[in-house]
Structure formats: C-alpha cells, structure tokens
Tab-separated table of C-alpha atoms in Angstrom:
chain	number	residue	atom	x	y	z
U	18	GLY	CA	108.451	257.784	80.920
U	19	ILE	CA	106.539	260.926	82.238
U	20	GLN	CA	109.245	264.109	81.544
U	21	VAL	CA	109.464	266.725	84.306
U	22	GLU	CA	111.171	269.899	83.438
U	23	GLN	CA	111.933	272.141	86.314
U	24	SER	CA	112.866	276.410	85.791
U	25	PRO	CA	114.895	277.878	86.151
U	26	PRO	CA	117.882	275.538	87.189
U	27	ASP	CA	119.551	278.027	89.460
U	28	LEU	CA	118.491	281.219	91.225
U	29	ILE	CA	120.083	284.012	93.514
U	30	LEU	CA	117.976	286.301	95.673
U	31	GLN	CA	118.589	288.917	98.139
U	32	GLU	CA	116.539	288.405	101.327
U	33	GLY	CA	113.134	290.067	101.098
U	34	ALA	CA	112.712	289.386	97.336
U	35	ASN	CA	109.669	287.194	95.945
U	36	SER	CA	110.243	284.071	93.428
U	37	THR	CA	108.384	281.730	91.049
U	38	LEU	CA	109.647	278.457	90.376
U	39	ARG	CA	108.156	276.625	87.358
U	40	CYS	CA	107.473	272.958	86.821
U	41	ASN	CA	106.213	271.430	83.227
U	42	PHE	CA	105.100	268.098	83.003
U	43	SER	CA	104.671	265.951	80.036
U	44	ASP	CA	101.517	263.928	80.729
U	45	SER	CA	98.848	263.668	82.871
U	46	VAL	CA	99.455	262.754	86.573
U	47	ASN	CA	97.807	261.450	89.656
U	48	ASN	CA	99.730	262.976	91.992
U	49	LEU	CA	101.978	266.322	92.232
U	50	GLN	CA	104.318	267.418	95.259
U	51	TRP	CA	106.878	269.968	95.523
U	52	PHE	CA	110.106	269.401	98.014
U	53	HIS	CA	112.509	271.379	99.780
U	54	GLN	CA	115.799	269.455	100.159
U	55	ASN	CA	118.052	271.791	102.560
U	56	PRO	CA	121.824	272.161	102.497
U	57	TRP	CA	122.125	268.947	105.054
U	58	GLY	CA	119.964	266.593	102.676
U	59	GLN	CA	117.063	266.436	104.471
U	60	LEU	CA	113.936	266.466	102.077
U	61	ILE	CA	110.742	268.155	103.174
U	62	ASN	CA	107.280	267.948	101.610
U	63	LEU	CA	106.107	271.498	101.196
U	64	PHE	CA	102.675	270.731	99.007
U	65	TYR	CA	100.612	267.969	97.748
U	66	ILE	CA	98.762	269.532	95.085
U	67	PRO	CA	97.920	267.651	91.705
U	68	SER	CA	95.485	270.599	91.183
U	69	GLY	CA	94.349	273.982	92.471
U	70	THR	CA	95.886	276.451	94.683
U	71	LYS	CA	97.357	276.007	98.345
U	72	GLN	CA	99.060	278.394	100.792
U	73	ASN	CA	101.483	277.895	103.516
U	74	GLY	CA	102.916	281.087	105.365
U	75	ARG	CA	105.195	282.579	102.755
U	76	LEU	CA	104.652	279.827	100.272
U	77	SER	CA	101.905	279.020	97.581
U	78	ALA	CA	101.443	276.662	95.167
U	79	THR	CA	99.303	276.401	92.038
U	80	THR	CA	99.011	273.597	89.652
U	81	VAL	CA	97.077	273.873	86.152
U	82	ALA	CA	96.516	270.321	85.529
U	83	THR	CA	95.159	270.534	82.113
U	84	GLU	CA	98.134	272.634	81.125
U	85	ARG	CA	100.906	270.270	82.844
U	86	TYR	CA	102.475	272.899	85.000
U	87	SER	CA	103.049	273.776	88.720
U	88	LEU	CA	104.218	276.882	90.261
U	89	LEU	CA	105.511	277.472	93.364
U	90	TYR	CA	105.728	280.992	94.912
U	91	ILE	CA	108.100	282.149	97.281
U	92	SER	CA	107.342	285.323	98.803
U	93	SER	CA	109.567	287.975	101.108
U	94	SER	CA	112.442	284.873	101.012
U	95	GLN	CA	114.549	284.209	104.006
U	96	THR	CA	118.421	282.813	104.129
U	97	THR	CA	117.013	279.438	105.540
U	98	ASP	CA	114.504	279.257	102.232
U	99	SER	CA	118.020	278.274	100.548
U	100	GLY	CA	118.290	274.495	99.046
U	101	VAL	CA	117.110	272.726	96.020
U	102	TYR	CA	113.167	272.969	95.317
U	103	PHE	CA	112.058	269.977	93.506
U	104	CYS	CA	108.586	268.894	91.666
U	105	ALA	CA	107.741	265.260	91.766
U	106	VAL	CA	104.900	263.748	89.774
U	107	GLU	CA	103.060	260.407	89.106
U	108	LEU	CA	102.106	259.287	86.108
U	109	ASN	CA	98.335	258.804	85.903
U	110	THR	CA	97.936	255.330	83.948
U	111	GLY	CA	94.188	254.999	83.873
U	112	GLY	CA	94.337	252.566	86.899
U	113	GLY	CA	94.736	252.717	90.181
U	114	SER	CA	97.605	254.977	91.783
U	115	ASN	CA	101.244	253.505	91.959
U	116	TYR	CA	102.502	256.059	94.224
U	117	LYS	CA	105.599	256.362	92.100
U	118	LEU	CA	107.139	259.464	92.082
U	119	THR	CA	109.256	260.922	89.315
U	120	PHE	CA	111.506	263.821	90.146
U	121	GLY	CA	112.523	266.681	88.146
U	122	LYS	CA	116.101	268.098	88.484
U	123	GLY	CA	115.415	270.924	90.936
U	124	THR	CA	116.074	274.794	90.955
U	125	LEU	CA	118.958	275.353	93.207
U	126	LEU	CA	117.966	278.357	95.282
U	127	THR	CA	120.399	280.727	97.157
U	128	VAL	CA	119.104	283.456	99.283
U	129	ASN	CA	121.640	285.888	100.263
U	130	PRO	CA	121.360	288.055	103.473
N	15	SER	CA	103.423	263.283	108.681
N	16	ALA	CA	105.263	259.701	109.672
N	17	VAL	CA	108.326	260.073	111.581
N	18	ILE	CA	111.089	258.269	109.633
N	19	SER	CA	114.714	257.271	110.755
N	20	GLN	CA	117.423	255.812	108.735
N	21	LYS	CA	120.594	253.979	109.893
N	22	PRO	CA	123.412	254.531	109.125
N	23	SER	CA	123.366	258.463	108.428
N	24	ARG	CA	126.578	258.045	106.704
N	25	ASP	CA	129.306	255.305	105.855
N	26	ILE	CA	132.705	255.048	104.252
N	27	CYS	CA	133.159	251.414	102.404
N	28	GLN	CA	135.724	249.705	100.356
N	29	ARG	CA	134.583	248.466	97.102
N	30	GLY	CA	133.577	244.860	96.753
N	31	THR	CA	132.060	245.084	100.182
N	32	SER	CA	128.137	245.434	100.990
N	33	LEU	CA	126.212	247.986	103.407
N	34	THR	CA	122.655	247.536	104.619
N	35	ILE	CA	120.587	250.446	105.418
N	36	GLN	CA	117.801	250.259	107.535
N	37	CYS	CA	114.417	252.689	107.503
N	38	GLN	CA	112.610	252.559	110.585
N	39	VAL	CA	108.963	254.559	110.365
N	40	ASP	CA	106.739	255.252	113.904
N	41	SER	CA	103.768	254.198	112.352
N	42	GLN	CA	102.187	251.542	109.812
N	43	VAL	CA	102.644	252.241	106.194
N	44	THR	CA	101.544	250.405	103.003
N	45	MET	CA	104.195	251.929	100.664
N	46	MET	CA	107.897	252.093	101.485
N	47	PHE	CA	109.907	253.346	98.768
N	48	TRP	CA	114.086	253.520	98.465
N	49	TYR	CA	115.718	256.457	96.002
N	50	ARG	CA	119.278	257.069	94.950
N	51	GLN	CA	120.253	260.733	94.716
N	52	GLN	CA	123.691	260.634	92.888
N	53	PRO	CA	126.284	263.650	93.626
N	54	GLY	CA	124.804	267.104	92.780
N	55	GLN	CA	121.655	265.110	90.844
N	56	SER	CA	117.751	264.580	91.584
N	57	LEU	CA	116.191	261.524	93.011
N	58	THR	CA	115.938	258.027	91.272
N	59	LEU	CA	113.170	255.677	92.494
N	60	ILE	CA	115.419	252.216	93.093
N	61	ALA	CA	112.201	249.973	94.119
N	62	THR	CA	109.095	249.575	95.894
N	63	ALA	CA	109.235	247.680	99.053
N	64	ASN	CA	105.994	245.403	99.413
N	65	GLN	CA	105.421	243.921	102.822
N	66	GLY	CA	104.961	240.244	102.229
N	67	SER	CA	106.091	240.037	98.556
N	68	GLU	CA	109.171	240.540	96.741
N	69	ALA	CA	110.180	244.383	95.933
N	70	THR	CA	109.318	245.703	92.724
N	71	TYR	CA	112.588	247.110	91.030
N	72	GLU	CA	112.457	249.999	88.541
N	73	SER	CA	114.264	249.859	85.149
N	74	GLY	CA	117.978	249.879	85.767
N	75	PHE	CA	118.017	248.354	89.174
N	76	VAL	CA	118.116	244.813	90.019
N	77	ILE	CA	117.581	242.647	93.201
N	78	ASP	CA	121.059	240.908	93.403
N	79	LYS	CA	122.479	244.240	93.749
N	80	PHE	CA	120.036	245.932	95.498
N	81	PRO	CA	118.190	243.253	97.763
N	82	ILE	CA	115.383	244.869	99.800
N	83	SER	CA	113.548	243.202	102.592
N	84	ARG	CA	110.486	244.605	104.118
N	85	PRO	CA	109.466	242.240	107.028
N	86	ASN	CA	106.581	244.376	108.787
N	87	LEU	CA	104.631	247.821	108.300
N	88	THR	CA	107.131	249.995	109.664
N	89	PHE	CA	110.677	248.655	108.668
N	90	SER	CA	112.682	248.024	105.745
N	91	THR	CA	116.132	247.667	104.786
N	92	LEU	CA	118.311	248.218	101.666
N	93	THR	CA	121.557	246.327	100.685
N	94	VAL	CA	123.965	247.739	98.439
N	95	SER	CA	125.809	244.846	97.460
N	96	ASN	CA	129.399	244.290	96.108
N	97	MET	CA	129.986	248.483	96.063
N	98	SER	CA	131.895	250.532	93.630
N	99	PRO	CA	132.700	254.204	93.696
N	100	GLU	CA	129.602	254.689	91.215
N	101	ASP	CA	127.590	253.457	93.964
N	102	SER	CA	128.339	256.628	96.367
N	103	SER	CA	125.192	258.541	96.683
N	104	ILE	CA	122.663	259.401	99.239
N	105	TYR	CA	119.938	256.459	99.759
N	106	LEU	CA	116.766	257.677	100.946
N	107	CYS	CA	113.757	255.797	102.286
N	108	SER	CA	110.464	257.283	101.715
N	109	VAL	CA	106.485	256.290	102.730
N	110	SER	CA	103.286	257.561	101.615
N	111	GLY	CA	100.984	259.069	104.228
N	112	GLY	CA	99.416	261.943	105.172
N	113	GLN	CA	95.560	262.588	104.929
N	114	SER	CA	95.252	262.074	101.104
N	115	SER	CA	97.525	259.170	101.444
N	116	TYR	CA	99.495	260.248	98.461
N	117	GLU	CA	101.826	262.595	99.914
N	118	GLN	CA	105.196	261.181	100.656
N	119	TYR	CA	107.818	261.787	103.523
N	120	PHE	CA	111.365	260.946	103.461
N	121	GLY	CA	114.046	259.793	106.065
N	122	PRO	CA	116.972	262.113	106.406
N	123	GLY	CA	119.142	259.691	103.945
N	124	THR	CA	122.342	257.578	104.303
N	125	ARG	CA	125.609	259.399	102.722
N	126	LEU	CA	127.504	256.227	101.017
N	127	THR	CA	130.686	257.034	99.850
N	128	VAL	CA	132.655	254.079	98.427
N	129	THR	CA	136.643	254.154	97.926
C-alpha cells in the first residue's frame, strides 16, 4: 500500500513562532487532506489539497504532486494550534476514486504561551 | 460541511461483550467510513459502509468482529463484538462531502475502554 511519512514527529513552539510540517507519500494520489486533531480528539478538516497552494488565515498548504510531498505552514502560532496534525492521502489506482484515505502518523505540535 | 454525531461518546465495557456505535449525519451522503485510532496512534480505516449493500472491509478487519449496518444515507452503526482490552480505541465515523465531494469530515469519536 501507499506509504505516508510525516515530519517532524514532534514540535514544540513558543507562541508567535512559525512552523512547517511536511508530508511525503510514496505513490501518485487522487486526494490529499490535512487534518488537525485537537486535544479533545476532534478531527478538523484543514485543507483538501491534491495539488497547488491554498491559504486559510494563518494556515496555508502546498502540494507538489509530481514530487510527492505536501507542506503545511502555520504562522504566528497560538496555543489553540496545539494538537496532532495528520496528512491523509488516497492512492490513485487509475480508476475512479474510492475515497479511502491512508493517514500518516502525524506531527504532535505543542505551542507554549 | 456535514454535521456528524456519534453515540455513545465514551463507554467502558467488560471483555466478551459487544458495543454498537451509532453515527448520524445531518444530510444525505454517499460514502461513510469507520476508522479506529488506537491510543497514541494514527487512524486506520476499518471499512466503507455502503448503503443498500454489505460493507467493504480493509485487510485485518472482518465482518464477524466489526459488523456494520447502513440502512439509509444518513445513518450507520458499527458493532465491536466479543471485545478484548486490545479493542480499546477511539472509533470514528467519517463522511465524504464538501464542494469537491472528496473532502472527508469526521464525527467526534467514541472512546471505548475494555476492561
């Protein structure tokens, strides 16, 4: 199956700092999404980004599909950004989408006040 | 985005028993999924819940252990059968939706502890 590697596994920041999270994947994908799991366990969909660049407030993401990686940028981090950030992809099998996501192991982000 | 609720939000169960988890969506959706997240781990897809047909299970998951129902386009249940402590996990349902229809949205999860 497709391999999804996220780095770094852990990251500790001071409030106000910027960070970049990386997701590498081993094969062509139909679908790539970034999620934030807050300390209470809720998964929030941040970006659907199989290619290109998107921005939403202090967060932005870029996927370079031809080079099989995606980056999530967090600027001016806040304590509420703490949690686990997951990258998830759907393997491109050449047929129609099956919507099945394979998750990376995540990056645990801690933002200290 | 769809609004998804799950019941129960958490439970503590005895080994050997079964628990049925409900997932309700506020709009009709084609694709519903069930995931397991073991403590400190990532999410693993258990199965795709298909309306009007049998669920499609991923490698390592079987219908006898995790029977799934999908009676309509807004509701699904996952049963964890004959539980053991290794089944202690968060169980999450998700749906595909959004403008692109490929985005997935997750319910709040059910925290299961088996003693």
